[in-house]
CSV table of N, CA and C in Angstrom, one decimal:
chain,number,residue,atom,x,y,z
A,1129,MET,N,-20.9,-44.7,-39.8
A,1129,MET,CA,-19.9,-43.7,-39.6
A,1129,MET,C,-20.3,-42.4,-40.2
A,1130,ALA,N,-21.0,-42.4,-41.4
A,1130,ALA,CA,-21.5,-41.1,-41.9
A,1130,ALA,C,-22.6,-40.5,-41.0
A,1131,GLN,N,-23.4,-41.3,-40.4
A,1131,GLN,CA,-24.4,-40.8,-39.5
A,1131,GLN,C,-23.8,-40.1,-38.3
A,1132,LYS,N,-22.7,-40.7,-37.8
A,1132,LYS,CA,-22.0,-40.1,-36.7
A,1132,LYS,C,-21.4,-38.7,-37.0
A,1133,SER,N,-20.8,-38.6,-38.2
A,1133,SER,CA,-20.2,-37.4,-38.7
A,1133,SER,C,-21.3,-36.3,-38.9
A,1134,ARG,N,-22.4,-36.7,-39.5
A,1134,ARG,CA,-23.5,-35.7,-39.7
A,1134,ARG,C,-24.0,-35.2,-38.3
A,1135,PHE,N,-24.2,-36.2,-37.4
A,1135,PHE,CA,-24.6,-35.7,-36.0
A,1135,PHE,C,-23.7,-34.7,-35.4
A,1136,LEU,N,-22.4,-35.0,-35.6
A,1136,LEU,CA,-21.3,-34.1,-35.0
A,1136,LEU,C,-21.4,-32.8,-35.7
A,1137,ALA,N,-21.6,-32.7,-37.0
A,1137,ALA,CA,-21.7,-31.4,-37.7
A,1137,ALA,C,-22.9,-30.7,-37.3
A,1138,ILE,N,-24.1,-31.3,-37.1
A,1138,ILE,CA,-25.3,-30.6,-36.6
A,1138,ILE,C,-25.1,-30.1,-35.2
A,1139,PHE,N,-24.5,-31.0,-34.4
A,1139,PHE,CA,-24.2,-30.6,-33.0
A,1139,PHE,C,-23.4,-29.3,-32.9
A,1140,LEU,N,-22.3,-29.3,-33.7
A,1140,LEU,CA,-21.4,-28.1,-33.7
A,1140,LEU,C,-22.1,-26.9,-34.3
A,1141,ALA,N,-23.0,-27.0,-35.3
A,1141,ALA,CA,-23.7,-25.9,-35.8
A,1141,ALA,C,-24.6,-25.3,-34.8
A,1142,PHE,N,-25.4,-26.2,-34.1
A,1142,PHE,CA,-26.3,-25.7,-33.0
A,1142,PHE,C,-25.5,-25.0,-31.9
A,1143,SER,N,-24.4,-25.6,-31.6
A,1143,SER,CA,-23.5,-25.1,-30.5
A,1143,SER,C,-23.1,-23.7,-30.8
A,1144,LEU,N,-22.7,-23.5,-32.0
A,1144,LEU,CA,-22.2,-22.1,-32.4
A,1144,LEU,C,-23.4,-21.1,-32.5
A,1145,VAL,N,-24.5,-21.5,-32.9
A,1145,VAL,CA,-25.7,-20.6,-33.0
A,1145,VAL,C,-26.2,-20.3,-31.6
A,1146,PHE,N,-26.3,-21.3,-30.7
A,1146,PHE,CA,-26.9,-21.0,-29.4
A,1146,PHE,C,-25.8,-20.4,-28.4
A,1147,ALA,N,-24.6,-20.6,-28.7
A,1147,ALA,CA,-23.6,-20.1,-27.9
A,1147,ALA,C,-23.3,-18.6,-28.1
A,1148,GLY,N,-23.8,-18.0,-29.2
A,1148,GLY,CA,-23.6,-16.6,-29.5
A,1148,GLY,C,-22.3,-16.4,-30.2
A,1149,PHE,N,-22.0,-17.1,-31.2
A,1149,PHE,CA,-20.7,-16.9,-31.9
A,1149,PHE,C,-20.7,-15.7,-32.8
A,1150,PRO,N,-19.8,-14.8,-32.9
A,1150,PRO,CA,-18.7,-14.7,-31.9
A,1150,PRO,C,-19.2,-14.3,-30.6
A,1151,ARG,N,-18.5,-14.8,-29.6
A,1151,ARG,CA,-18.8,-14.5,-28.2
A,1151,ARG,C,-18.7,-13.0,-27.9
A,1152,PHE,N,-19.5,-12.5,-27.0
A,1152,PHE,CA,-19.4,-11.1,-26.6
A,1152,PHE,C,-18.9,-11.1,-25.1
A,1153,VAL,N,-18.0,-10.2,-24.9
A,1153,VAL,CA,-17.4,-10.0,-23.5
A,1153,VAL,C,-17.7,-8.5,-23.1
A,1154,HIS,N,-18.5,-8.3,-22.1
A,1154,HIS,CA,-18.8,-7.0,-21.6
A,1154,HIS,C,-19.4,-6.1,-22.8
A,1155,GLY,N,-20.2,-6.7,-23.7
A,1155,GLY,CA,-20.8,-5.9,-24.7
A,1155,GLY,C,-19.9,-5.7,-26.0
A,1156,ALA,N,-18.7,-6.3,-25.9
A,1156,ALA,CA,-17.8,-6.1,-27.1
A,1156,ALA,C,-17.4,-7.5,-27.7
A,1157,SER,N,-17.3,-7.6,-29.0
A,1157,SER,CA,-16.9,-8.8,-29.6
A,1157,SER,C,-15.4,-9.0,-29.5
A,1158,PHE,N,-14.9,-10.2,-29.7
A,1158,PHE,CA,-13.4,-10.4,-29.6
A,1158,PHE,C,-12.7,-9.5,-30.6
A,1159,SER,N,-13.3,-9.2,-31.8
A,1159,SER,CA,-12.7,-8.4,-32.8
A,1159,SER,C,-12.6,-6.9,-32.4
A,1160,ASP,N,-13.3,-6.6,-31.4
A,1160,ASP,CA,-13.3,-5.1,-31.0
A,1160,ASP,C,-12.4,-5.0,-29.8
A,1161,SER,N,-11.1,-5.2,-30.0
A,1161,SER,CA,-10.2,-5.3,-28.9
A,1161,SER,C,-9.9,-3.9,-28.2
A,1162,ASP,N,-10.3,-2.8,-28.8
A,1162,ASP,CA,-10.1,-1.5,-28.1
A,1162,ASP,C,-11.0,-1.3,-26.9
A,1163,SER,N,-12.1,-2.0,-26.8
A,1163,SER,CA,-13.0,-1.8,-25.6
A,1163,SER,C,-12.8,-3.0,-24.6
A,1164,LEU,N,-11.9,-3.9,-24.8
A,1164,LEU,CA,-11.8,-5.0,-23.8
A,1164,LEU,C,-11.0,-4.4,-22.6
A,1165,PRO,N,-11.3,-5.0,-21.4
A,1165,PRO,CA,-10.6,-4.5,-20.3
A,1165,PRO,C,-9.1,-4.9,-20.4
A,1166,THR,N,-8.2,-4.1,-19.8
A,1166,THR,CA,-6.8,-4.3,-19.9
A,1166,THR,C,-6.2,-4.4,-18.5
A,1167,LEU,N,-5.1,-5.0,-18.4
A,1167,LEU,CA,-4.3,-5.0,-17.1
A,1167,LEU,C,-3.6,-3.7,-16.8
A,1168,PRO,N,-3.4,-3.4,-15.6
A,1168,PRO,CA,-2.6,-2.2,-15.4
A,1168,PRO,C,-1.2,-2.3,-15.8
A,1169,SER,N,-0.6,-1.2,-16.2
A,1169,SER,CA,0.8,-1.3,-16.7
A,1169,SER,C,1.7,-1.5,-15.5
A,1170,ALA,N,2.9,-2.0,-15.8
A,1170,ALA,CA,3.9,-2.3,-14.7
A,1170,ALA,C,4.3,-1.0,-14.0
A,1171,GLU,N,4.4,0.1,-14.8
A,1171,GLU,CA,4.9,1.3,-14.3
A,1171,GLU,C,3.9,1.9,-13.2
A,1172,SER,N,2.7,1.5,-13.2
A,1172,SER,CA,1.7,2.1,-12.3
A,1172,SER,C,1.7,1.3,-11.0
A,1173,ARG,N,2.4,0.2,-10.9
A,1173,ARG,CA,2.4,-0.6,-9.6
A,1173,ARG,C,3.0,0.2,-8.5
A,1174,ILE,N,2.4,0.1,-7.3
A,1174,ILE,CA,2.9,0.7,-6.1
A,1174,ILE,C,3.8,-0.3,-5.3
A,1175,PRO,N,5.0,0.1,-4.9
A,1175,PRO,CA,5.8,-0.9,-4.2
A,1175,PRO,C,5.2,-1.2,-2.8
A,1176,ARG,N,5.4,-2.4,-2.3
A,1176,ARG,CA,4.9,-2.8,-1.0
A,1176,ARG,C,5.6,-1.9,0.0
A,1177,ARG,N,6.9,-1.7,-0.2
A,1177,ARG,CA,7.6,-0.8,0.7
A,1177,ARG,C,8.9,-0.2,0.0
A,1178,THR,N,9.4,0.9,0.6
A,1178,THR,CA,10.5,1.5,0.0
A,1178,THR,C,11.5,1.7,1.2
A,1179,GLU,N,12.8,1.4,0.9
A,1179,GLU,CA,13.8,1.5,1.9
A,1179,GLU,C,15.1,2.0,1.3
A,1180,LYS,N,15.9,2.7,2.2
A,1180,LYS,CA,17.3,3.0,1.8
A,1180,LYS,C,18.2,1.9,2.1
A,1181,ARG,N,19.0,1.5,1.2
A,1181,ARG,CA,19.9,0.3,1.4
A,1181,ARG,C,21.2,0.5,0.7
A,1182,VAL,N,22.2,-0.2,1.2
A,1182,VAL,CA,23.5,-0.2,0.5
A,1182,VAL,C,23.4,-1.2,-0.6
A,1183,ILE,N,23.9,-0.7,-1.8
A,1183,ILE,CA,23.9,-1.5,-3.0
A,1183,ILE,C,25.3,-1.8,-3.4
A,1184,THR,N,25.6,-3.1,-3.7
A,1184,THR,CA,26.9,-3.5,-4.2
A,1184,THR,C,26.7,-4.3,-5.4
A,1185,PHE,N,27.8,-4.6,-6.1
A,1185,PHE,CA,27.8,-5.3,-7.4
A,1185,PHE,C,28.8,-6.4,-7.3
A,1186,TYR,N,28.4,-7.5,-8.0
A,1186,TYR,CA,29.2,-8.7,-8.0
A,1186,TYR,C,29.2,-9.3,-9.4
A,1187,SER,N,30.2,-10.2,-9.7
A,1187,SER,CA,30.3,-10.9,-10.9
A,1187,SER,C,30.6,-12.3,-10.6
A,1188,SER,N,30.5,-13.2,-11.6
A,1188,SER,CA,30.7,-14.6,-11.5
A,1188,SER,C,32.2,-15.0,-11.4
A,1189,THR,N,32.9,-14.5,-10.5
A,1189,THR,CA,34.3,-14.8,-10.3
A,1189,THR,C,34.5,-15.7,-9.0
A,1190,PRO,N,35.4,-16.6,-9.0
A,1190,PRO,CA,35.5,-17.5,-7.8
A,1190,PRO,C,35.7,-16.8,-6.5
A,1191,ASP,N,36.3,-15.7,-6.5
A,1191,ASP,CA,36.6,-15.0,-5.2
A,1191,ASP,C,35.3,-14.3,-4.7
A,1192,GLN,N,34.3,-14.1,-5.5
A,1192,GLN,CA,33.0,-13.5,-5.2
A,1192,GLN,C,31.8,-14.5,-5.0
A,1193,THR,N,32.1,-15.7,-5.4
A,1193,THR,CA,31.0,-16.7,-5.3
A,1193,THR,C,31.5,-18.0,-4.7
A,1194,ASP,N,30.6,-19.0,-4.7
A,1194,ASP,CA,31.0,-20.3,-4.3
A,1194,ASP,C,31.6,-21.1,-5.4
A,1195,ASP,N,31.6,-22.4,-5.3
A,1195,ASP,CA,32.2,-23.3,-6.4
A,1195,ASP,C,31.3,-23.4,-7.6
A,1196,THR,N,30.2,-22.8,-7.7
A,1196,THR,CA,29.3,-22.8,-8.9
A,1196,THR,C,29.0,-21.3,-9.2
A,1197,PRO,N,30.0,-20.6,-9.8
A,1197,PRO,CA,29.9,-19.2,-10.0
A,1197,PRO,C,28.8,-18.7,-10.9
A,1198,PHE,N,28.2,-19.6,-11.8
A,1198,PHE,CA,27.2,-19.1,-12.7
A,1198,PHE,C,25.8,-19.6,-12.3
A,1199,ILE,N,25.7,-20.2,-11.1
A,1199,ILE,CA,24.4,-20.7,-10.7
A,1199,ILE,C,24.1,-19.9,-9.3
A,1200,THR,N,22.9,-19.4,-9.3
A,1200,THR,CA,22.5,-18.6,-8.1
A,1200,THR,C,22.1,-19.6,-6.9
A,1201,ALA,N,21.8,-19.0,-5.8
A,1201,ALA,CA,21.5,-19.8,-4.6
A,1201,ALA,C,20.2,-20.6,-4.8
A,1202,ASN,N,19.3,-20.1,-5.7
A,1202,ASN,CA,18.0,-20.9,-5.9
A,1202,ASN,C,18.1,-21.7,-7.2
A,1203,GLY,N,19.3,-21.8,-7.8
A,1203,GLY,CA,19.4,-22.7,-8.9
A,1203,GLY,C,19.3,-22.0,-10.3
A,1204,THR,N,19.0,-20.7,-10.3
A,1204,THR,CA,18.9,-20.0,-11.6
A,1204,THR,C,20.3,-19.7,-12.2
A,1205,ARG,N,20.4,-19.8,-13.5
A,1205,ARG,CA,21.7,-19.4,-14.1
A,1205,ARG,C,21.7,-17.8,-14.1
A,1206,VAL,N,22.9,-17.3,-13.8
A,1206,VAL,CA,23.0,-15.8,-13.8
A,1206,VAL,C,22.7,-15.2,-15.1
A,1207,ARG,N,22.2,-14.0,-15.1
A,1207,ARG,CA,21.8,-13.2,-16.3
A,1207,ARG,C,21.6,-11.8,-15.8
A,1208,ASP,N,21.4,-10.9,-16.8
A,1208,ASP,CA,21.1,-9.5,-16.4
A,1208,ASP,C,19.7,-9.5,-15.7
A,1209,GLY,N,19.7,-8.7,-14.6
A,1209,GLY,CA,18.5,-8.6,-13.8
A,1209,GLY,C,18.4,-9.4,-12.6
A,1210,ILE,N,19.5,-10.2,-12.3
A,1210,ILE,CA,19.6,-11.0,-11.1
A,1210,ILE,C,20.2,-10.1,-9.9
A,1211,ALA,N,19.6,-10.4,-8.8
A,1211,ALA,CA,20.1,-9.7,-7.6
A,1211,ALA,C,20.1,-10.6,-6.4
A,1212,ALA,N,21.0,-10.3,-5.4
A,1212,ALA,CA,21.1,-11.1,-4.2
A,1212,ALA,C,20.7,-10.2,-3.0
A,1213,ALA,N,20.0,-10.8,-2.1
A,1213,ALA,CA,19.6,-10.1,-0.8
A,1213,ALA,C,19.2,-11.2,0.1
A,1214,ASN,N,19.7,-11.1,1.4
A,1214,ASN,CA,19.4,-12.0,2.4
A,1214,ASN,C,18.1,-11.7,3.1
A,1215,PHE,N,17.6,-10.5,3.1
A,1215,PHE,CA,16.5,-10.1,3.8
A,1215,PHE,C,15.2,-10.1,3.0
A,1216,LEU,N,15.3,-10.6,1.7
A,1216,LEU,CA,14.1,-10.8,0.8
A,1216,LEU,C,14.0,-12.2,0.3
A,1217,SER,N,12.8,-12.6,0.1
A,1217,SER,CA,12.5,-14.0,-0.4
A,1217,SER,C,12.9,-14.1,-1.9
A,1218,PHE,N,13.3,-15.3,-2.3
A,1218,PHE,CA,13.5,-15.6,-3.7
A,1218,PHE,C,12.3,-15.2,-4.5
A,1219,GLY,N,12.5,-14.6,-5.7
A,1219,GLY,CA,11.4,-14.2,-6.5
A,1219,GLY,C,10.9,-12.8,-6.3
A,1220,THR,N,11.4,-12.1,-5.2
A,1220,THR,CA,10.9,-10.8,-4.9
A,1220,THR,C,11.5,-9.9,-6.0
A,1221,ARG,N,10.7,-8.9,-6.4
A,1221,ARG,CA,11.1,-8.0,-7.5
A,1221,ARG,C,11.4,-6.7,-6.8
A,1222,VAL,N,12.5,-6.1,-7.2
A,1222,VAL,CA,13.0,-4.8,-6.7
A,1222,VAL,C,13.3,-3.8,-7.8
A,1223,ARG,N,13.2,-2.6,-7.5
A,1223,ARG,CA,13.7,-1.5,-8.5
A,1223,ARG,C,14.6,-0.6,-7.7
A,1224,LEU,N,15.6,-0.1,-8.4
A,1224,LEU,CA,16.5,0.9,-7.9
A,1224,LEU,C,16.4,2.1,-8.7
A,1225,PRO,N,15.4,3.0,-8.6
A,1225,PRO,CA,15.1,4.0,-9.5
A,1225,PRO,C,16.2,5.1,-9.7
A,1226,GLU,N,16.9,5.4,-8.6
A,1226,GLU,CA,18.0,6.4,-8.7
A,1226,GLU,C,19.2,5.9,-9.5
A,1227,LEU,N,19.4,4.5,-9.6
A,1227,LEU,CA,20.5,4.0,-10.3
A,1227,LEU,C,20.1,3.4,-11.7
A,1228,PHE,N,18.9,2.8,-11.8
A,1228,PHE,CA,18.6,2.1,-13.0
A,1228,PHE,C,17.2,2.5,-13.5
A,1229,GLY,N,16.6,3.5,-13.1
A,1229,GLY,CA,15.3,3.9,-13.6
A,1229,GLY,C,14.2,2.9,-13.3
A,1230,SER,N,13.5,2.4,-14.3
A,1230,SER,CA,12.4,1.5,-14.1
A,1230,SER,C,12.8,0.0,-14.3
A,1231,LYS,N,14.1,-0.3,-14.4
A,1231,LYS,CA,14.5,-1.6,-14.6
A,1231,LYS,C,14.2,-2.4,-13.3
A,1232,VAL,N,13.7,-3.6,-13.5
A,1232,VAL,CA,13.3,-4.5,-12.4
A,1232,VAL,C,14.4,-5.6,-12.2
A,1233,PHE,N,14.7,-5.9,-11.0
A,1233,PHE,CA,15.7,-7.0,-10.6
A,1233,PHE,C,14.9,-8.0,-9.8
A,1234,VAL,N,15.3,-9.2,-10.0
A,1234,VAL,CA,14.6,-10.3,-9.2
A,1234,VAL,C,15.6,-11.0,-8.3
A,1235,ILE,N,15.2,-11.2,-7.1
A,1235,ILE,CA,16.1,-11.8,-6.1
A,1235,ILE,C,16.2,-13.3,-6.4
A,1236,HIS,N,17.4,-13.8,-6.7
A,1236,HIS,CA,17.6,-15.2,-7.0
A,1236,HIS,C,18.8,-15.7,-6.2
A,1237,ASP,N,19.5,-14.8,-5.5
A,1237,ASP,CA,20.8,-15.2,-4.9
A,1237,ASP,C,20.9,-14.7,-3.5
A,1238,ARG,N,21.9,-15.2,-2.8
A,1238,ARG,CA,22.1,-14.9,-1.4
A,1238,ARG,C,23.6,-14.4,-1.3
A,1239,MET,N,23.8,-13.7,-0.2
A,1239,MET,CA,25.1,-13.1,0.1
A,1239,MET,C,25.7,-13.7,1.4
A,1240,HIS,N,26.9,-13.5,1.7
A,1240,HIS,CA,27.4,-13.9,3.0
A,1240,HIS,C,26.6,-13.3,4.1
A,1241,PRO,N,26.3,-14.0,5.2
A,1241,PRO,CA,25.5,-13.5,6.3
A,1241,PRO,C,25.9,-12.2,6.8
A,1242,ARG,N,27.1,-11.8,6.8
A,1242,ARG,CA,27.5,-10.5,7.4
A,1242,ARG,C,27.0,-9.3,6.5
A,1243,PHE,N,26.6,-9.6,5.3
A,1243,PHE,CA,26.0,-8.5,4.5
A,1243,PHE,C,24.5,-8.6,4.4
A,1244,GLY,N,23.8,-8.9,5.5
A,1244,GLY,CA,22.4,-9.3,5.5
A,1244,GLY,C,21.5,-8.1,5.1
A,1245,SER,N,21.9,-6.9,5.1
A,1245,SER,CA,21.0,-5.8,4.8
A,1245,SER,C,21.3,-5.2,3.5
A,1246,ARG,N,22.2,-5.7,2.7
A,1246,ARG,CA,22.5,-5.1,1.4
A,1246,ARG,C,21.7,-5.8,0.3
A,1247,VAL,N,21.8,-5.1,-0.9
A,1247,VAL,CA,21.3,-5.7,-2.1
A,1247,VAL,C,22.5,-5.8,-3.0
A,1248,ASP,N,22.8,-6.9,-3.6
A,1248,ASP,CA,24.0,-7.1,-4.5
A,1248,ASP,C,23.5,-7.4,-5.9
A,1249,ILE,N,23.9,-6.6,-6.8
A,1249,ILE,CA,23.4,-6.7,-8.2
A,1249,ILE,C,24.5,-7.4,-9.1
A,1250,TRP,N,24.1,-8.5,-9.8
A,1250,TRP,CA,25.0,-9.2,-10.6
A,1250,TRP,C,25.3,-8.4,-11.9
A,1251,VAL,N,26.6,-8.3,-12.2
A,1251,VAL,CA,27.0,-7.7,-13.5
A,1251,VAL,C,28.0,-8.7,-14.2
A,1252,GLU,N,28.2,-8.5,-15.5
A,1252,GLU,CA,28.9,-9.5,-16.3
A,1252,GLU,C,30.4,-9.6,-15.9
A,1253,THR,N,31.1,-8.5,-15.6
A,1253,THR,CA,32.5,-8.6,-15.4
A,1253,THR,C,32.9,-8.0,-14.1
A,1254,ARG,N,34.0,-8.4,-13.6
A,1254,ARG,CA,34.6,-7.9,-12.4
A,1254,ARG,C,34.9,-6.4,-12.5
A,1255,GLU,N,35.4,-6.0,-13.7
A,1255,GLU,CA,35.7,-4.6,-13.9
A,1255,GLU,C,34.5,-3.8,-13.7
A,1256,GLU,N,33.3,-4.2,-14.3
A,1256,GLU,CA,32.1,-3.4,-14.1
A,1256,GLU,C,31.7,-3.4,-12.6
A,1257,ALA,N,31.8,-4.4,-11.9
A,1257,ALA,CA,31.5,-4.4,-10.5
A,1257,ALA,C,32.3,-3.4,-9.7
A,1258,ILE,N,33.6,-3.4,-10.0
A,1258,ILE,CA,34.5,-2.4,-9.4
A,1258,ILE,C,34.2,-1.0,-9.8
A,1259,GLU,N,33.9,-0.8,-11.1
A,1259,GLU,CA,33.6,0.5,-11.6
A,1259,GLU,C,32.3,1.1,-10.9
A,1260,ARG,N,31.3,0.2,-10.8
A,1260,ARG,CA,30.1,0.7,-10.2
A,1260,ARG,C,30.2,0.9,-8.7
A,1261,GLY,N,31.1,0.2,-8.0
A,1261,GLY,CA,31.4,0.4,-6.6
A,1261,GLY,C,30.2,0.1,-5.7
A,1262,VAL,N,30.0,1.0,-4.7
A,1262,VAL,CA,29.0,0.9,-3.7
A,1262,VAL,C,28.1,2.1,-3.7
A,1263,ALA,N,26.9,1.9,-3.5
A,1263,ALA,CA,25.9,3.1,-3.5
A,1263,ALA,C,24.9,2.9,-2.3
A,1264,TYR,N,24.4,4.0,-1.8
A,1264,TYR,CA,23.4,4.0,-0.8
A,1264,TYR,C,22.2,4.7,-1.5
A,1265,THR,N,21.2,3.9,-1.7
A,1265,THR,CA,20.0,4.4,-2.6
A,1265,THR,C,18.7,3.8,-2.2
A,1266,THR,N,17.7,4.3,-2.8
A,1266,THR,CA,16.3,3.8,-2.5
A,1266,THR,C,16.1,2.5,-3.2
A,1267,VAL,N,15.5,1.6,-2.5
A,1267,VAL,CA,15.1,0.3,-3.1
A,1267,VAL,C,13.6,0.2,-3.0
A,1268,GLU,N,12.9,0.0,-4.1
A,1268,GLU,CA,11.5,-0.2,-4.1
A,1268,GLU,C,11.2,-1.7,-4.1
A,1269,ILE,N,10.5,-2.3,-3.2
A,1269,ILE,CA,10.3,-3.7,-3.0
A,1269,ILE,C,8.9,-4.0,-3.4
A,1270,TYR,N,8.7,-4.9,-4.4
A,1270,TYR,CA,7.4,-5.3,-4.9
A,1270,TYR,C,7.0,-6.7,-4.5
């Protein structure tokens, strides 16, 4: 057993020496994080398309939903940032810059077929939905 442990220790030592520990990525060590490549920031993403759409608001009340008011059409529990739209796939990200700045909403829900071209934003209370009303604004689709 001692011979096996010694072999393992020697193997690990050689592995570290010949593998170039610490590893270098593009000429920088892992400890030199300032020079590592970075991902683009979310703000710099360009939308796939931009459209003008009617925006409405809904809450989890029985008269505005089906018999499971807190579960969206794709099975997600409602929360801030949820949106409904029939013309977009589940998981599509949208922004409404004129109403919400850079906040991103994700499509998890559907609406009645007669509202096929709208985007419906989930809000916590019926009062907030009524207060926000209806808007016609730019929708950035990602």
